[in-house]
GROMACS .gro file of C-alpha atoms in nm:
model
  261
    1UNK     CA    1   9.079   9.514   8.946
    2UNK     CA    2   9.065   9.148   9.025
    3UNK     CA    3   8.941   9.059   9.375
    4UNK     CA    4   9.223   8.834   9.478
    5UNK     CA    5   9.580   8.883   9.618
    6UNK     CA    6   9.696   8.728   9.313
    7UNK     CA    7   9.612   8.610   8.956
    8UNK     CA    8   9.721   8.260   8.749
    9UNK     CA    9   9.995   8.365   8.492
   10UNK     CA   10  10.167   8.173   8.229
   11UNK     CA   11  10.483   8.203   8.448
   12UNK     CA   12  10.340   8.191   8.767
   13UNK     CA   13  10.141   8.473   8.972
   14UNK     CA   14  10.089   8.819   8.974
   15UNK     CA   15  10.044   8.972   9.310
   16UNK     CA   16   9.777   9.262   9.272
   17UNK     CA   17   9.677   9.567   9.452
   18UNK     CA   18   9.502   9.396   9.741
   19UNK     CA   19   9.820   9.239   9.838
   20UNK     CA   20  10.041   9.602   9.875
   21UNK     CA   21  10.214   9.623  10.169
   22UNK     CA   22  10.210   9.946  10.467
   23UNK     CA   23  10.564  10.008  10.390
   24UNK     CA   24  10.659  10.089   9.994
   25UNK     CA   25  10.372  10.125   9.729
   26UNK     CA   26  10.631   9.860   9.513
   27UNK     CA   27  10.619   9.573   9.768
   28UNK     CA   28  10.409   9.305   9.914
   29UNK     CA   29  10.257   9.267  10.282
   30UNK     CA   30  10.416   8.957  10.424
   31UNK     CA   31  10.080   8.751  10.457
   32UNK     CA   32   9.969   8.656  10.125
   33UNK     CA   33  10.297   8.573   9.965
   34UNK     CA   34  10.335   8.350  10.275
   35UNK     CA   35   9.968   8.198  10.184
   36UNK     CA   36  10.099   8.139   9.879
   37UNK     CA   37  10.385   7.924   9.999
   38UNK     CA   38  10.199   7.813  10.224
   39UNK     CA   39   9.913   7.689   9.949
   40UNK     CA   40  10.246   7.553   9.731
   41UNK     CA   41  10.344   7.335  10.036
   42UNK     CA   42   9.996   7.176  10.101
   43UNK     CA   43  10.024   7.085   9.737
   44UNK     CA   44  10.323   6.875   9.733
   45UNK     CA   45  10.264   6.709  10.074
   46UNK     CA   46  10.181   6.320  10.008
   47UNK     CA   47  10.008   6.293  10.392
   48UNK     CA   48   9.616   6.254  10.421
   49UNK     CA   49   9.491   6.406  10.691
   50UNK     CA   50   9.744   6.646  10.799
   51UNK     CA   51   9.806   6.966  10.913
   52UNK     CA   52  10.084   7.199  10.931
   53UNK     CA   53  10.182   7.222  11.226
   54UNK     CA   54  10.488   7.457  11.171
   55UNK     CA   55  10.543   7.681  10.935
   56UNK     CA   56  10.831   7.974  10.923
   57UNK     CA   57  10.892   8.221  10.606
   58UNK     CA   58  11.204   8.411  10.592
   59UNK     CA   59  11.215   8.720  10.377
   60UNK     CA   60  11.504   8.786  10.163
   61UNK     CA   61  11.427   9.145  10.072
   62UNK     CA   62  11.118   9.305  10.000
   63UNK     CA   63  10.874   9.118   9.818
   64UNK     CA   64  10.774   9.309   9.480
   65UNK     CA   65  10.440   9.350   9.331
   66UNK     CA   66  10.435   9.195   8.982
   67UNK     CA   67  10.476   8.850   8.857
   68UNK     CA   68  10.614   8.623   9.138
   69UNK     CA   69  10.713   8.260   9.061
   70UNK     CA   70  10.658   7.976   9.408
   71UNK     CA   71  10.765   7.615   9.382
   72UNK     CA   72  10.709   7.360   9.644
   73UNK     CA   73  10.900   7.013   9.718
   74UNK     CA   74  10.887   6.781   9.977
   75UNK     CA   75  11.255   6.748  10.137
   76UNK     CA   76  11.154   6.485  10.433
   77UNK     CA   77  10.903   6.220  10.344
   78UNK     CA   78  10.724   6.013  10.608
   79UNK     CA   79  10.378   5.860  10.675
   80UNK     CA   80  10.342   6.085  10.988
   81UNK     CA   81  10.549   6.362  10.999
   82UNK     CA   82  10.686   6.530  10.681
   83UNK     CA   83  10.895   6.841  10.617
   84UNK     CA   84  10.864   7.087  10.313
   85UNK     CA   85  10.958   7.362  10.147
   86UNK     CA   86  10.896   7.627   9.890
   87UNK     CA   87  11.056   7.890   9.753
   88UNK     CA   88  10.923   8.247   9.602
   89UNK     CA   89  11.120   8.405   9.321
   90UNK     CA   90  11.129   8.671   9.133
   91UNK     CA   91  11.291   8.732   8.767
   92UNK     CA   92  11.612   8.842   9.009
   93UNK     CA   93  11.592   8.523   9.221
   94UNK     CA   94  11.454   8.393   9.547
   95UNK     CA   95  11.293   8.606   9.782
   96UNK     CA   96  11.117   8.420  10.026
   97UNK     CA   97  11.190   8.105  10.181
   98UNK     CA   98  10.956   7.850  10.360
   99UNK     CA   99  10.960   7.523  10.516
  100UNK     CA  100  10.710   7.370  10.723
  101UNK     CA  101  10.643   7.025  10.938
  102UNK     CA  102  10.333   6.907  10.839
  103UNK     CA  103  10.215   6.603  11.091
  104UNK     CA  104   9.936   6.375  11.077
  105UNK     CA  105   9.634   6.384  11.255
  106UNK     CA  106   9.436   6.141  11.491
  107UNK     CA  107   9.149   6.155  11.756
  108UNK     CA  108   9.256   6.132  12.115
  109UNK     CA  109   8.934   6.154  12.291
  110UNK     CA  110   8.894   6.222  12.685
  111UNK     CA  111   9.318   6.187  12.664
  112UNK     CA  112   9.306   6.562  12.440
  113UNK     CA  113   9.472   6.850  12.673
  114UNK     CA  114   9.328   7.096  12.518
  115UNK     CA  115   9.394   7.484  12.664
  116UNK     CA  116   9.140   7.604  12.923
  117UNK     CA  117   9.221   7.972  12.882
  118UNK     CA  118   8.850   8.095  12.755
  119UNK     CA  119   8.829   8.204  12.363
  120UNK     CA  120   8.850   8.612  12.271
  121UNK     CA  121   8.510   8.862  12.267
  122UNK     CA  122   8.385   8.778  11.944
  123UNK     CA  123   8.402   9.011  11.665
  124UNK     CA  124   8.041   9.145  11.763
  125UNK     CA  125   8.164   9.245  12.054
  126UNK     CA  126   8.434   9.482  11.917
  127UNK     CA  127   8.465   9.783  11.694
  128UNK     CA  128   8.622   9.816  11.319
  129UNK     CA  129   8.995   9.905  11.384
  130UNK     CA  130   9.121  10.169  11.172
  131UNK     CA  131   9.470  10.137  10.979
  132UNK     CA  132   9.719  10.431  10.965
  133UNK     CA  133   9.687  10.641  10.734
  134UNK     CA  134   9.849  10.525  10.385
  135UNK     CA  135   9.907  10.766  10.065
  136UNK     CA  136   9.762  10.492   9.825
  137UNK     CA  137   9.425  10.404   9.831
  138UNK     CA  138   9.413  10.009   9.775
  139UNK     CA  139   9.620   9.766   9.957
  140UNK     CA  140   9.646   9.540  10.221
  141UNK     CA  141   9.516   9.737  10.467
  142UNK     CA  142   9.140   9.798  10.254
  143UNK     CA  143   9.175   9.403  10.178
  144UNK     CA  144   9.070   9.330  10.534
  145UNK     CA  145   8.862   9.342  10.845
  146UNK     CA  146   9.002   9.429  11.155
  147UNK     CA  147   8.794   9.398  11.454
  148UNK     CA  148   8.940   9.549  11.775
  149UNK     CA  149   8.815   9.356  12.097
  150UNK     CA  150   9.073   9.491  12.352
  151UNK     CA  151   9.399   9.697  12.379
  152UNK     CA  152   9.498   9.930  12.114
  153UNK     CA  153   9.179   9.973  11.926
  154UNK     CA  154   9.313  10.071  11.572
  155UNK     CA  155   9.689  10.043  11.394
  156UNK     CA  156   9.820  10.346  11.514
  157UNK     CA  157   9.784  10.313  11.881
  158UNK     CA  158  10.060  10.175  12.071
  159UNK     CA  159  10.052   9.855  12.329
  160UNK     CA  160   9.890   9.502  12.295
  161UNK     CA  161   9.620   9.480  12.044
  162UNK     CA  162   9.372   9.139  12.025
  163UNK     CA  163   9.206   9.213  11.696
  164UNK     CA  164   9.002   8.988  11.474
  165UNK     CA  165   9.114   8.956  11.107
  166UNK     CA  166   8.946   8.872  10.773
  167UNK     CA  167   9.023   8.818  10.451
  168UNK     CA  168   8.786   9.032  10.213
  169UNK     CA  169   8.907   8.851   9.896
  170UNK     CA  170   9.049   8.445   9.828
  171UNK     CA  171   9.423   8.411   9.736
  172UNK     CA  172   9.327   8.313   9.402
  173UNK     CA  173   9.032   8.428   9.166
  174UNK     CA  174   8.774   8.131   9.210
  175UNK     CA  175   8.977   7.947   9.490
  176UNK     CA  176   8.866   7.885   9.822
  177UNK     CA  177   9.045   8.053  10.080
  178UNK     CA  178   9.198   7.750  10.269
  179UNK     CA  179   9.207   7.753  10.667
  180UNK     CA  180   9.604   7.741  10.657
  181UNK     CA  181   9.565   8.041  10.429
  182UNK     CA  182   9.322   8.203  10.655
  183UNK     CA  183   9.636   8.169  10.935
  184UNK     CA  184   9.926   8.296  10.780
  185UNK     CA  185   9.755   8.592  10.622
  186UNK     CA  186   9.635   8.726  10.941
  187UNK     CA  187   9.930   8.593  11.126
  188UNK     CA  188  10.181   8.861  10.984
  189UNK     CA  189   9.984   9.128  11.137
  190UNK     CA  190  10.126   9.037  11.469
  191UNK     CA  191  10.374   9.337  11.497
  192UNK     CA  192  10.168   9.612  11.336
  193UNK     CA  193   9.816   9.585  11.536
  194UNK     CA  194  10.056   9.584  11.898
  195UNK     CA  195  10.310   9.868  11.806
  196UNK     CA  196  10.551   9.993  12.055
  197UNK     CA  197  10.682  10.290  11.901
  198UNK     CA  198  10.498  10.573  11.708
  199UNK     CA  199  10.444  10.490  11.363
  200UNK     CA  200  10.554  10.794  11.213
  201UNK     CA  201  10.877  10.758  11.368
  202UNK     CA  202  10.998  10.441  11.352
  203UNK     CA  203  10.969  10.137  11.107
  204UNK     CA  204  10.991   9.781  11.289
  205UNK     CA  205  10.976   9.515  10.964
  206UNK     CA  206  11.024   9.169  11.004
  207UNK     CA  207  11.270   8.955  10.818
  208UNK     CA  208  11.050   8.641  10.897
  209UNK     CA  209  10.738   8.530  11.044
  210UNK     CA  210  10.699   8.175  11.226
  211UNK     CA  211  10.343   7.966  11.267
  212UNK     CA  212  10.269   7.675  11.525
  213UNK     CA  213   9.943   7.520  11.475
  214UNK     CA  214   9.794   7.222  11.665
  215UNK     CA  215   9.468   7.281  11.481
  216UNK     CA  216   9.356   7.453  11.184
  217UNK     CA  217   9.095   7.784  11.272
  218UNK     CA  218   8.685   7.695  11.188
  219UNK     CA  219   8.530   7.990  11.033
  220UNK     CA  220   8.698   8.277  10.853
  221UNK     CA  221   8.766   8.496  11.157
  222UNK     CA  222   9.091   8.435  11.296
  223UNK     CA  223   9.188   8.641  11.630
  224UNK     CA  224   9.520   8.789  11.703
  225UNK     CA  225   9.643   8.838  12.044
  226UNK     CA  226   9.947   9.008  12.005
  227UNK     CA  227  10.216   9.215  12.150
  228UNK     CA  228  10.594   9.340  12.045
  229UNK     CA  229  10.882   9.432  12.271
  230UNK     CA  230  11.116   9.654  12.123
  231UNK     CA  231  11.471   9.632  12.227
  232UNK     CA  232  11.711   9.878  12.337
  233UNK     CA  233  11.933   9.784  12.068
  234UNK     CA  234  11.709   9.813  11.787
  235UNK     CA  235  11.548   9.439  11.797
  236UNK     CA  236  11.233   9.352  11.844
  237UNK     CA  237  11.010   9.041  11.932
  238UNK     CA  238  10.672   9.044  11.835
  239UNK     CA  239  10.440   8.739  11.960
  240UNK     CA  240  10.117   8.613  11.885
  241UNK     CA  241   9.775   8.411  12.046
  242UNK     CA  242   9.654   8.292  11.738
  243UNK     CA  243   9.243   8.187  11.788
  244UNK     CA  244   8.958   8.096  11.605
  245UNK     CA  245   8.561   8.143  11.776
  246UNK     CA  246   8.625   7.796  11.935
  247UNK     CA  247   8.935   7.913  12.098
  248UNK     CA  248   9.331   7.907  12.085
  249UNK     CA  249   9.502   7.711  11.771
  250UNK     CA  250   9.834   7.823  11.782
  251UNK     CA  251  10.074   8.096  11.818
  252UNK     CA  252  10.278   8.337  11.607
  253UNK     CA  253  10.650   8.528  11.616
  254UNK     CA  254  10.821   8.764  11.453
  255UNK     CA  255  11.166   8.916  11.489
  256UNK     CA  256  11.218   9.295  11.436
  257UNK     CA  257  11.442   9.481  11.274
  258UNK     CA  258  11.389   9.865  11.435
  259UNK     CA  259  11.525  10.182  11.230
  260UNK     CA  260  11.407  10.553  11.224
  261UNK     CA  261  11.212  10.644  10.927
   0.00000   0.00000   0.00000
């Protein structure tokens, strides 16, 4: 097995078994594919020194495992501020969306206001986090570490959850894992480390996933703060304190669609 989410094809990528998803054996977890676009994006963007500061996926339908095809272009140029896009296909078509806002960055010295909230327990001072129980053995869920440092302490309990994530393995077989990388495949964990209904119940997926950043994380850790309100009509909200060991960076959202299994 190759110790990457995915693997250089002729035609594109092929997602492997690290990047299975919680829900269906045959499809993806949302963060890697959206690393991927996100990785696509940072390639096409003709800004030095930039960052993206936004960045929202939507899902079209459940993102297969198999050979995946991503394309990036740049739709609104600009020496500061730019806005892109990519799209992830399949041999049936699209089946994720992307665009992001990628803006420029500068040093603002003593006029920086910067959050004062303090940064989360570091992952020494928590405990590994369990995931639910799955009926395949590699996935997602074995692909990373979860550190539990208050709330629910492992994917099956229900309430807030501020967990520290990391990747085990780099998008791409001899690739760095980049820091916007780091983000988004951490950041689509939001709704399943602060379930509010029991998990063998109740399936809350979400059709897209949205990223502000107004810094990139140091280090490989990246914290999730999060916590999900389910509504009485079946949709949810599930939002995220995205943080580094240096503190916040950004935040994270996800709306919910809410069915019985």
């Amino acid at each position: 097995m190759t110790d990457a989410f995915f693997v250089p094809t002729d035609e594109g990528f092929r997602a492997t078994e690290h990047a299975r998803g919680p829900w269906d054996p045959d499809a993806l977890h949302g963060g890697p594919p959206a690393a991927l676009m996100g990785r696509a994006i940072e390639q096409v963007s003709g800004i030095e020194d930039a960052i993206v500061a936004r960045f929202t996926v939507e899902i079209l339908r459940p993102i297969p495992m198999g050979h995946l095809r991503v394309s990036g272009r740049v739709v609104r140029p600009g020496r500061s501020v730019e806005l892109s896009e990519a799209e992830l296909s399949d041999d049936r078509g699209p089946v994720a969306l992307a665009r992001a806002w990628r803006i420029r960055t500068d040093q603002l010295g003593d006029e920086a206001d910067l959050p004062d909230d303090p940064p989360p327990p570091p992952p020494e001072a928590g405990a590994v986090a369990p995931f639910f129980a799955l009926p395949w053995d590699v996935g997602y869920h074995t692909s990373i570490e979860a550190i539990s440092v208050g709330g629910a302490a492992a994917f099956d309990e229900l309430g807030p959850a501020t967990m520290w994530l990391r990747a085990r393995y780099p998008l791409l077989p001899d690739e760095p894992l980049s820091p916007l990388g780091r983000v988004l495949i951490a950041a689509d964990s939001g709704n399943g480390i602060s379930a509010s209904l029991p998990l063998d119940r109740w399936m809350f997926i979400n059709p897209d996933l949205t990223v502000s950043l107004h810094r990139y994380p140091v280090g490989e850790w990246v914290c999730l703060d999060a916590r999900t309100i389910s509504g009485a009509h079946g949709v949810g909200l599930a939002t995220t304190r995205i943080a580094d060991l240096d503190g916040h960076i950004g935040r994270g959202a996800q709306s919910l669609l809410i069915a019985p299994r």
